[in-house]
mmCIF file of C-alpha atoms in Angstrom:
data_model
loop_
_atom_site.group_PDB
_atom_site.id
_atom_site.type_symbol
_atom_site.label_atom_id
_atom_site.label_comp_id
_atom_site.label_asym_id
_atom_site.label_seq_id
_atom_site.Cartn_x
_atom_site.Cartn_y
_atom_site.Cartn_z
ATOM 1 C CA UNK A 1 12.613 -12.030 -14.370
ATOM 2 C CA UNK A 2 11.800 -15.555 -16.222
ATOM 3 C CA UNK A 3 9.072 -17.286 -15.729
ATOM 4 C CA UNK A 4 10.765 -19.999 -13.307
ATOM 5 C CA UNK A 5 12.728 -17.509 -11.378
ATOM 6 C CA UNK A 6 9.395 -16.185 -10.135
ATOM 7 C CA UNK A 7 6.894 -19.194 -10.199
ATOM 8 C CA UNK A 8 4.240 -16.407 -10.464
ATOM 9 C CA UNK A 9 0.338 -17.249 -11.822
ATOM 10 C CA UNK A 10 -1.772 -14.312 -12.313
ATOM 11 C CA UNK A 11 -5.750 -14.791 -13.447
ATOM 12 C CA UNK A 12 -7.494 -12.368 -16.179
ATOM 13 C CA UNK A 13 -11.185 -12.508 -16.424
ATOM 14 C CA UNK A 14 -11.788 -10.175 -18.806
ATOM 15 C CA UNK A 15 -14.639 -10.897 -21.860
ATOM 16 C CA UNK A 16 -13.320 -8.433 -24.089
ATOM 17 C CA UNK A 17 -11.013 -10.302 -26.430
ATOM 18 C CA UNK A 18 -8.312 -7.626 -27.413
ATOM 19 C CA UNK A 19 -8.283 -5.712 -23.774
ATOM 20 C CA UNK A 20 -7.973 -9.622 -22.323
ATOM 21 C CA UNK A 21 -4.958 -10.098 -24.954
ATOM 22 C CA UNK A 22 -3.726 -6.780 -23.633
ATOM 23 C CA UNK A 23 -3.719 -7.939 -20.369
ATOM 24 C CA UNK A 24 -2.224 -11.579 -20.875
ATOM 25 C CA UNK A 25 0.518 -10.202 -23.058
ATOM 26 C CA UNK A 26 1.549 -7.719 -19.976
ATOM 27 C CA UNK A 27 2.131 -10.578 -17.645
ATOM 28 C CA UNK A 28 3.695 -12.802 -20.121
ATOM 29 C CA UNK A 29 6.273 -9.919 -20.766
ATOM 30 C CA UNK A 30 6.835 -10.165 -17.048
ATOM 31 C CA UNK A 31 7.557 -14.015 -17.037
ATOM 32 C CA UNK A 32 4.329 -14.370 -15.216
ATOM 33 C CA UNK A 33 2.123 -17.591 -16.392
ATOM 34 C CA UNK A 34 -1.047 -16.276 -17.074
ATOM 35 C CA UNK A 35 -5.049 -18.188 -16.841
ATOM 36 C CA UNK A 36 -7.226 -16.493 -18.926
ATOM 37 C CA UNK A 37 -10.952 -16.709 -18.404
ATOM 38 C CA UNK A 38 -14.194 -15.110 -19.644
ATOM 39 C CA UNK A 39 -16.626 -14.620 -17.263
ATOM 40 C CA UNK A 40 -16.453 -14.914 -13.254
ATOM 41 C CA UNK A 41 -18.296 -18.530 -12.573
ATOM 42 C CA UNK A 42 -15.424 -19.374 -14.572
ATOM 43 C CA UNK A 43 -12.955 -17.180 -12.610
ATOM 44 C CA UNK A 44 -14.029 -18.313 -8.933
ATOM 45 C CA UNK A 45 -14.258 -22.243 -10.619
ATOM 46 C CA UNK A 46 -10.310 -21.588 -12.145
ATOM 47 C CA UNK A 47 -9.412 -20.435 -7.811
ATOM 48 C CA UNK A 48 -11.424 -22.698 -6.423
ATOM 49 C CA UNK A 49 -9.909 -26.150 -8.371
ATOM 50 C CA UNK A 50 -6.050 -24.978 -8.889
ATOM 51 C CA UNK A 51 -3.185 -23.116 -6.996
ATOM 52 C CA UNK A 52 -4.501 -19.714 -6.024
ATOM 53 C CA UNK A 53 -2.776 -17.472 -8.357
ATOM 54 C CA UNK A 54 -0.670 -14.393 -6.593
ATOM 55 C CA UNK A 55 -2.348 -11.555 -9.278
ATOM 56 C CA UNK A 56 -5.812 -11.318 -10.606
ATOM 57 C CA UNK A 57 -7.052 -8.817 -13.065
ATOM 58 C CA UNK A 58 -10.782 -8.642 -13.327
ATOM 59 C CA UNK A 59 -13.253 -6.981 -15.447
ATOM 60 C CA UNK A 60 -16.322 -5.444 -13.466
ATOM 61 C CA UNK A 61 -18.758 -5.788 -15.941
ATOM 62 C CA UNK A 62 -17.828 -9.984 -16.441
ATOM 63 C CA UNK A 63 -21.097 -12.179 -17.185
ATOM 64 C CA UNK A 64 -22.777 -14.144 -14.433
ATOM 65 C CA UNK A 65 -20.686 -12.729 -11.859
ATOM 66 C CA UNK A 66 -19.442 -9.185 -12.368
ATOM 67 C CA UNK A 67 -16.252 -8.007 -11.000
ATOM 68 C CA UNK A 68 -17.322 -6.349 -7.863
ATOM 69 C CA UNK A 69 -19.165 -9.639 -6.428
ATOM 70 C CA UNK A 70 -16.569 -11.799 -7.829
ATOM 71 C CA UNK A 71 -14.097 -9.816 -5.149
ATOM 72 C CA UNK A 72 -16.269 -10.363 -2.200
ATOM 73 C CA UNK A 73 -16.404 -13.847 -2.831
ATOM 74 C CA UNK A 74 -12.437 -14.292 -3.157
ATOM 75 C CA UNK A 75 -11.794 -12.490 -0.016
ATOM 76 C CA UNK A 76 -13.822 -14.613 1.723
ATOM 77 C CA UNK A 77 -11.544 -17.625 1.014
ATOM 78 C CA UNK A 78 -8.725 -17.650 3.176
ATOM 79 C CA UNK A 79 -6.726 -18.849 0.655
ATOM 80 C CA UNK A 80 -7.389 -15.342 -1.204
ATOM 81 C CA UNK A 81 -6.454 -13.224 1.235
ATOM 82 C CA UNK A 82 -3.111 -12.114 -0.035
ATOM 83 C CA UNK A 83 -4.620 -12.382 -3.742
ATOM 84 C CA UNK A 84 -3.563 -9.460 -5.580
ATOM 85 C CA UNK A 85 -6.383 -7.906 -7.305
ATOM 86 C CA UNK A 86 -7.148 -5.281 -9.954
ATOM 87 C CA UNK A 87 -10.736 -4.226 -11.140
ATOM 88 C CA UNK A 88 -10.905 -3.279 -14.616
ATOM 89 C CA UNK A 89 -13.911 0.081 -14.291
ATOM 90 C CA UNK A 90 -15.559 2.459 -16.438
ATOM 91 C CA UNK A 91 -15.173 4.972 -14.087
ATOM 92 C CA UNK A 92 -12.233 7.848 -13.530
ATOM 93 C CA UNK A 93 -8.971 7.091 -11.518
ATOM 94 C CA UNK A 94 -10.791 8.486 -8.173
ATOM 95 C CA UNK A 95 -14.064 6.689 -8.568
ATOM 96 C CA UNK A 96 -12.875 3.653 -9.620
ATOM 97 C CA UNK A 97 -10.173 3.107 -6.626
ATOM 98 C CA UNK A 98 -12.840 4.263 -3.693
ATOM 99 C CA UNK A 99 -15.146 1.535 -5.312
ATOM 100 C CA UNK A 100 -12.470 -1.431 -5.668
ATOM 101 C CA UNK A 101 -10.999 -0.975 -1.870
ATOM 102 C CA UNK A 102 -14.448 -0.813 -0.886
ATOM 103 C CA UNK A 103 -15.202 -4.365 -2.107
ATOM 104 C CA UNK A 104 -11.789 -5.119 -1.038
ATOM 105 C CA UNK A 105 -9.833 -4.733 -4.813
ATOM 106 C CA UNK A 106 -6.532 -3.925 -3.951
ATOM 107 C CA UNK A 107 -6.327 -1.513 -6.939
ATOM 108 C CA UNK A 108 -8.434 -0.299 -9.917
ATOM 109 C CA UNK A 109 -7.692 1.092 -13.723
ATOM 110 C CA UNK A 110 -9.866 2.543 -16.207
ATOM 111 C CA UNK A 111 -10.639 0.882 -19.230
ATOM 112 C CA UNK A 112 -9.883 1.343 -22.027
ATOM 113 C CA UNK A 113 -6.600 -0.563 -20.203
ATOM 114 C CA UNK A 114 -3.246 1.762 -21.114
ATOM 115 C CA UNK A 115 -0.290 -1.453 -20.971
ATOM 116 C CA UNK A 116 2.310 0.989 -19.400
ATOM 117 C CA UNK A 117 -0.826 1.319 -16.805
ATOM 118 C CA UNK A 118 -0.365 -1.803 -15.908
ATOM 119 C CA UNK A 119 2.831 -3.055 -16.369
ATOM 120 C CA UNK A 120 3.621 -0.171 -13.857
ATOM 121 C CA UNK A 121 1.038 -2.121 -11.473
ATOM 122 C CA UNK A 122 2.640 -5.617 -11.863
ATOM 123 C CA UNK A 123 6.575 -3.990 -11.601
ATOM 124 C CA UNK A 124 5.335 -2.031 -8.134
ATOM 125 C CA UNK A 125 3.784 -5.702 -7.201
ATOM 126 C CA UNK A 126 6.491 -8.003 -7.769
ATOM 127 C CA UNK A 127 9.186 -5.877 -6.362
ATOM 128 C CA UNK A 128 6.901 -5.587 -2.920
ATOM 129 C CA UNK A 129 6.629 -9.576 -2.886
ATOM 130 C CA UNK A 130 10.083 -9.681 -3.292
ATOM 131 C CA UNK A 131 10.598 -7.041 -0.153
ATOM 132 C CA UNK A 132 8.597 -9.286 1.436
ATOM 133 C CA UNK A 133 9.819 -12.302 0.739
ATOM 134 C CA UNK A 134 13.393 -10.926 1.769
ATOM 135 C CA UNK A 135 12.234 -9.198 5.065
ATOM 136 C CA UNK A 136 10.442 -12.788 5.822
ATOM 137 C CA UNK A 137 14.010 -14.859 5.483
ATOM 138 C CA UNK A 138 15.850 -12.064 7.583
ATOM 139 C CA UNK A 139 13.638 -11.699 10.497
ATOM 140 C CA UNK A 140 13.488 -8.221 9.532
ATOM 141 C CA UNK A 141 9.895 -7.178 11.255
ATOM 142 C CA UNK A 142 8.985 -5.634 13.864
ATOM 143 C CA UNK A 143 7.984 -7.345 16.777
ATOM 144 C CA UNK A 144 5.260 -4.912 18.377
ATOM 145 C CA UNK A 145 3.409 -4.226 14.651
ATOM 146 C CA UNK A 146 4.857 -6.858 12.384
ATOM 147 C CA UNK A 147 5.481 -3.747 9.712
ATOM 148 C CA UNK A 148 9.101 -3.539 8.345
ATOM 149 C CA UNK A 149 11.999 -3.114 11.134
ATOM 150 C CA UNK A 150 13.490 0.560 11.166
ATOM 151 C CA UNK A 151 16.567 -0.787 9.324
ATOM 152 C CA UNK A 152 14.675 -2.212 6.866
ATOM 153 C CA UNK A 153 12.292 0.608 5.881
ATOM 154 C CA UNK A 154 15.192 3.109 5.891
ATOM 155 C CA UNK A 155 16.768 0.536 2.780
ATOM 156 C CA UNK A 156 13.357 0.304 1.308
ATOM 157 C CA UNK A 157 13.216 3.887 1.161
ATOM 158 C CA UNK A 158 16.472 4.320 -0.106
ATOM 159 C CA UNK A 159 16.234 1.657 -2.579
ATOM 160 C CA UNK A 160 13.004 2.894 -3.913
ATOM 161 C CA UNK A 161 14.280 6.814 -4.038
ATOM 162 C CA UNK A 162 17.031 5.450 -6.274
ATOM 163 C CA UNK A 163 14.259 3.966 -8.275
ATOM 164 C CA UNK A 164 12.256 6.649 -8.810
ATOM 165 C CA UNK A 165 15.737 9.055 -9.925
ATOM 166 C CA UNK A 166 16.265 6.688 -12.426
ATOM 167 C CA UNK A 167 12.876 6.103 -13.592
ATOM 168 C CA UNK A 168 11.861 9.852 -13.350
ATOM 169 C CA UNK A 169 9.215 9.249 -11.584
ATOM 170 C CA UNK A 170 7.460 10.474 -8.282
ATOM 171 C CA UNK A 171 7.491 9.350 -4.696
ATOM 172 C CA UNK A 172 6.334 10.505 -1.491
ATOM 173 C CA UNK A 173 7.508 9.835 1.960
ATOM 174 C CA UNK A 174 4.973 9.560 4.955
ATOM 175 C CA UNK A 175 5.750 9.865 8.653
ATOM 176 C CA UNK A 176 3.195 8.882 11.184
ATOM 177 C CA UNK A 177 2.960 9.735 14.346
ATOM 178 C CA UNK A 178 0.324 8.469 17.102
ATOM 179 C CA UNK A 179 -0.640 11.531 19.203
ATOM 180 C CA UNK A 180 -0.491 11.854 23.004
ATOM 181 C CA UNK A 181 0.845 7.827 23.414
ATOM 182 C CA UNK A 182 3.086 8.880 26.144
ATOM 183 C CA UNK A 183 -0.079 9.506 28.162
ATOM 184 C CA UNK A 184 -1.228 5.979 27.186
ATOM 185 C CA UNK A 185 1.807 4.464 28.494
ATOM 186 C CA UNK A 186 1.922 6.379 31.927
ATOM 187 C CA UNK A 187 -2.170 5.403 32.372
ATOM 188 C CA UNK A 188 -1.977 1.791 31.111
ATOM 189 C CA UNK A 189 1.679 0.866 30.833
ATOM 190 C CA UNK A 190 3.718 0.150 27.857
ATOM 191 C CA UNK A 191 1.878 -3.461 27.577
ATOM 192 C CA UNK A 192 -1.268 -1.171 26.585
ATOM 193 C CA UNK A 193 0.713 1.457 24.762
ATOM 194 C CA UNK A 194 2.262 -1.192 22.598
ATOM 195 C CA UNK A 195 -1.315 -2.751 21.573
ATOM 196 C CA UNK A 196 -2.410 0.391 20.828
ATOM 197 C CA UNK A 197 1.025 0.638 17.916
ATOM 198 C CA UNK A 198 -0.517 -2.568 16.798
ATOM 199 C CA UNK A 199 -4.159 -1.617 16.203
ATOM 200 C CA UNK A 200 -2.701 1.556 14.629
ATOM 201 C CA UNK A 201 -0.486 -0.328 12.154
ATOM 202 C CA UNK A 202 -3.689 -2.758 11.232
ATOM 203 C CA UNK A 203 -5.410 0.272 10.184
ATOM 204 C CA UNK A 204 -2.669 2.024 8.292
ATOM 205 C CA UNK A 205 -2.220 -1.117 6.605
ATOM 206 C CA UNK A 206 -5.795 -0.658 5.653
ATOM 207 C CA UNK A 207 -5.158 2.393 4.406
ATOM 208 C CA UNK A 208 -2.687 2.157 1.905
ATOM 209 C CA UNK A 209 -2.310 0.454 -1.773
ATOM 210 C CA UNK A 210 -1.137 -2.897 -1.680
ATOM 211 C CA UNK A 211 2.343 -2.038 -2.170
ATOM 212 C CA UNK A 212 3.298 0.458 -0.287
ATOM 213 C CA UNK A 213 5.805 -0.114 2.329
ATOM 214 C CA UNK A 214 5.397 0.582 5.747
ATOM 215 C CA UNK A 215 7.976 0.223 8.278
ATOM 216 C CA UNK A 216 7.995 1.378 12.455
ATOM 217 C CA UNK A 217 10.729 4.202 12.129
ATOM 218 C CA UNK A 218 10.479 4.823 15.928
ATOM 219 C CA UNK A 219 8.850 4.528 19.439
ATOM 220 C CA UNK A 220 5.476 6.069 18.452
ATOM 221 C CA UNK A 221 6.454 6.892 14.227
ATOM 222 C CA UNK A 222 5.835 4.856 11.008
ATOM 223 C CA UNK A 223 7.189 5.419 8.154
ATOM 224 C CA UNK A 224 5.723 4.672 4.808
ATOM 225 C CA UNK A 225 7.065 4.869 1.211
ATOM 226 C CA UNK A 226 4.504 5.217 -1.477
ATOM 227 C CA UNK A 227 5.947 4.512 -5.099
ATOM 228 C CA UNK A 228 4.532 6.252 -7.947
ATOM 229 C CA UNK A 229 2.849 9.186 -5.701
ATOM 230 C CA UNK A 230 2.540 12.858 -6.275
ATOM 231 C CA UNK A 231 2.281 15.245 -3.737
ATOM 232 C CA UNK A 232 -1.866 15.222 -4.139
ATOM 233 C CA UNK A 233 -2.248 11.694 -4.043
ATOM 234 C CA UNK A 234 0.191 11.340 -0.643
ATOM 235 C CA UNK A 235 -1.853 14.275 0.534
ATOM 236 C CA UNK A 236 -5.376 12.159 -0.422
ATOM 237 C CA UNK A 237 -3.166 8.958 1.318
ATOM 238 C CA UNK A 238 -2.365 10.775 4.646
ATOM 239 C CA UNK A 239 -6.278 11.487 5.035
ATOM 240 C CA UNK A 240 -7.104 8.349 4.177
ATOM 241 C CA UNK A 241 -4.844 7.057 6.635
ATOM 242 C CA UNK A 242 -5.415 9.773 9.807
ATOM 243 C CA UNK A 243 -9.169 8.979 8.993
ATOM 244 C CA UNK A 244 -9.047 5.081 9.135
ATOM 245 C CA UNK A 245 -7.392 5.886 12.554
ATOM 246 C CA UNK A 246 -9.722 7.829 14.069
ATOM 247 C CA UNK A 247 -12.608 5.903 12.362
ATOM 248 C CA UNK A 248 -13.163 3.392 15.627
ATOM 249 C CA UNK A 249 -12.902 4.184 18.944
ATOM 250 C CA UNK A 250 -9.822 1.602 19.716
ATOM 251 C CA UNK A 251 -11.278 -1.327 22.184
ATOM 252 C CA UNK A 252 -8.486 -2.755 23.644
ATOM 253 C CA UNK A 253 -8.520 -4.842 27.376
ATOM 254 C CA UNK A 254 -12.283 -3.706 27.463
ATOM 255 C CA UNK A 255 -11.069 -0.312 27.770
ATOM 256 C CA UNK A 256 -12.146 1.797 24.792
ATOM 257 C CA UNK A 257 -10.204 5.087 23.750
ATOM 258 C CA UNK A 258 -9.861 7.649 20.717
ATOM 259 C CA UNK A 259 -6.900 7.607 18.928
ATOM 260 C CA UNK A 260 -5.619 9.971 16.001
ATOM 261 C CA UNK A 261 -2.478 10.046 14.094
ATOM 262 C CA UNK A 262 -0.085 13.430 12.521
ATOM 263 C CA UNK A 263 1.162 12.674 9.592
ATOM 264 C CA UNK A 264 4.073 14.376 7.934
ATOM 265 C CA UNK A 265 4.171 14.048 3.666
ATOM 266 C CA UNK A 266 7.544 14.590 1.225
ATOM 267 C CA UNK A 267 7.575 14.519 -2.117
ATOM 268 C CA UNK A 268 10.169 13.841 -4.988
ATOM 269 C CA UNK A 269 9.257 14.295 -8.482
ATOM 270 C CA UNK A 270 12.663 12.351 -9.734
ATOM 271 C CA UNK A 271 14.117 15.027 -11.361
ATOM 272 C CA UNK A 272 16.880 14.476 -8.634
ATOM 273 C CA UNK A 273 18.597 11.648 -6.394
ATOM 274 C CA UNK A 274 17.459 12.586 -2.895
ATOM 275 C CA UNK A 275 18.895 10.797 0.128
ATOM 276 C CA UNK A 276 16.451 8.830 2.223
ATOM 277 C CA UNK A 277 17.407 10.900 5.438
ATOM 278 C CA UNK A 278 16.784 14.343 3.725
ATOM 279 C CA UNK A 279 13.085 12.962 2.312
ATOM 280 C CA UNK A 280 12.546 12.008 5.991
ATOM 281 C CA UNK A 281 13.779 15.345 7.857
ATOM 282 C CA UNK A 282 11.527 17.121 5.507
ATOM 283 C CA UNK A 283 8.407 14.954 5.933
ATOM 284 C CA UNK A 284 9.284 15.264 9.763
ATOM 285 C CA UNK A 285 9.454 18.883 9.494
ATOM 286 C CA UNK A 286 6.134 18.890 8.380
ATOM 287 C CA UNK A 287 4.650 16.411 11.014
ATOM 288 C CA UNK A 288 6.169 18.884 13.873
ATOM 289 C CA UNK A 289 3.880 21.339 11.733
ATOM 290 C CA UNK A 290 1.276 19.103 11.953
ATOM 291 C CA UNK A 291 1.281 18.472 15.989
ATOM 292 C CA UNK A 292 1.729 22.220 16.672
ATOM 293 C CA UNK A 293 -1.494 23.359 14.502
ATOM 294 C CA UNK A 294 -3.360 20.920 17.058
ATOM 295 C CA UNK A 295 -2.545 17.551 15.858
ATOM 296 C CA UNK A 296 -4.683 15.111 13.827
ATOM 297 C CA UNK A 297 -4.102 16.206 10.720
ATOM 298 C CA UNK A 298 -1.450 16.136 7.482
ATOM 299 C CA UNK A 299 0.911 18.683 6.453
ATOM 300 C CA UNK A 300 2.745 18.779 3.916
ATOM 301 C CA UNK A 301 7.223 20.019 3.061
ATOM 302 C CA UNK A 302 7.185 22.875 1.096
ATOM 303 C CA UNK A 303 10.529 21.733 -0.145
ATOM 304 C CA UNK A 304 13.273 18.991 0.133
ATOM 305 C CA UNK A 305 15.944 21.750 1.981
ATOM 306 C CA UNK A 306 17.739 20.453 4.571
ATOM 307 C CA UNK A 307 15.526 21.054 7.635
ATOM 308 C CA UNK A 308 17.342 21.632 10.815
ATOM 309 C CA UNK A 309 15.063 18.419 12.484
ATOM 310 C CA UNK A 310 16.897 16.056 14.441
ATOM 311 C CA UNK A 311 19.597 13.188 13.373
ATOM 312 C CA UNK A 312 17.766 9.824 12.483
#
C-alpha cells in the first residue's frame, strides 16, 4: 500500500529516541505518513492545529501530559472519536490492555516495543478501515444495529480465515445470542425487541478490540471475527462481552429490563484452511451448549468436526 493509495497520518509521541524511530519506521514501511512528537502538550497541540491523524501511538510515561490523560483528552474531541490509539505501557499484555480501554486506548503493547508487535497492529487496522470503507460504499449494514449485514460478515469471515491459513496464525469465531428476546417481542413488540438488538450491539461494540468485525448473522445472533485470537483470549473476549451486556439494566421507552447474552467461541490455530460455515456450526454448537447449561454464559468447541447444527 503506498503512501497516496492510503492518504493515512498516524501520530507517535514517544520521548524515547530509538523506540520513537522504531515506531516511525513501522508506519513508514506501511506507506503511512508519520508526525512524530515528544511529549503530549505537543501531541494534543499537533491534533488540535492539523488533520486529525487516523493512528496514534502514545507513550504513557510522555512529559507534561502522560499517555493515559493525553487519551481522555482526545476522546473528548469529537473529531477523535474514531482516532486509533495505542498506549505504549510498562506493564504485561493483560494489565496493560484493561488499563488502555479503561481510559478509552483502543489497544496497548509493552515496551520494550517488538516491530512485528506492531506492524501486526497497523496490518489488522488498515485492513478493518478498508472493510469499512467498502461496507460504507455498498450499503452493506444492517439497518436495526448498523454492524455488518449477514452477507457481509459471512465474507469477512471467510476472507479473514483465508488470512489466517496463510499467515499461520490464529482466529476465533464468536456467536452471540440475546437470551429470551422472543419474550421481549411478544411483551413489547418487535419495535421494542429491535431497540433492545441495538443497545446490545452498542455494548458488544464496547467490548471488543478496535478491529474486530462484528456482523448481525441472524434474528437475535451476532457474529464476530476476532483476528489474531487464541482460544484463551476469545474465551477472556466472550466474558468481556456477556459482562458488558449484563452490566446495565437496559432503559429503553422508560421501561427498564435485564438483558444477558450466550455466546458460542471457535477457534483455528491456521495450521488448516477451515470454511467459514464449519467455524460457525462449531461455535454454534457450543452456544446451544451454552443456553442449555442455563444461559448467560460462554462455551467453548472442543473441535472444528462437522457438527450436525443447522444449515446457515
Amino acid at each position: 500500500m503506498s503512501k497516496d493509495e492510503a492518504g493515512l497520518r498516524a501520530l507517535v509521541a514517544c520521548d524515547e529516541p530509538v523506540t520513537a524511530r522504531a515506531i516511525e519506521q513501522a508506519f513508514l514501511d506501511e506507506g503511512i505518513e508519520v508526525l512524530r512528537v515528544a511529549d503530549g502538550r505537543e501531541a494534543l497541540d499537533a491534533v488540535r492545529n492539523t488533520d486529525v491523524p487516523q493512528f496514534a501511538v502514545l507513550d504513557s510515561l510522555l512529559p507534561r501530559i502522560d499517555g493515559p490523560t493525553l487519551v481522555e483528552r482526545l476522546r473528548v474531541d469529537e473529531r477523535c472519536k474514531s482516532l486509533f490509539i495505542v498506549l505504549l505501557t510498562q506493564e504485561s499484555d493483560s494489565n496493560g490492555w484493561r488499563r488502555a480501554r479503561k481510559v478509552g486506548a483502543d489497544d496497548a503493547l509493552g515496551k520494550p516495543v517488538v516491530p512485528d508487535a506492531l506492524s501486526l497492529r497497523i496490518g489488522l487496522w488498515t485492513r478493518f478501515q478498508a472493510m469499512q470503507r467498502a461496507a460504507s460504499s455498498g450499503a452493506s449494514h444492517d439497518q436495526v444495529t448498523g454492524l455488518y449485514s449477514h452477507g457481509l460478515i459471512l465474507e469477512t469471515a471467510q476472507h479473514e480465515l483465508d488470512r489466517a491459513a496463510r499467515e499461520e496464525m490464529p482466529l476465533s469465531i464468536l456467536l452471540t445470542d440475546v437470551d429470551h428476546l422472543r419474550q421481549i417481542n411478544d411483551a413489547y413488540g418487535h419495535q421494542m425487541g429491535d431497540k433492545v438488538l441495538a443497545e446490545v450491539a452498542r455494548r458488544l461494540q464496547i467490548a471488543l478490540r478496535s478491529y474486530d468485525l462484528s456482523g448481525r448473522y441472524g434474528g437475535e445472533e451476532f457474529l464476530t471475527v476476532l483476528p489474531r485470537c487464541g482460544r484463551a483470549n476469545a474465551i477472556e473476549v466472550g466474558e468481556r462481552v456477556r459482562r458488558a451486556v449484563m452490566a446495565e439494566p437496559f432503559e429503553i421507552d422508560r421501561l427498564k429490563m435485564d438483558v444477558t447474552v450466550s455466546l458460542g467461541v471457535a477457534t483455528t490455530m491456521g495450521d488448516e484452511h477451515v470454511p467459514a460455515r464449519k467455524m460457525i456450526r462449531a461455535a454454534d454448537h457450543a452456544l446451544y451448549k451454552a443456553k442449555r447449561e442455563g444461559r448467560n454464559r460462554v462455551e467453548i468447541a472442543v473441535s472444528l468436526k462437522t457438527w450436525a447444527g443447522r444449515s446457515i
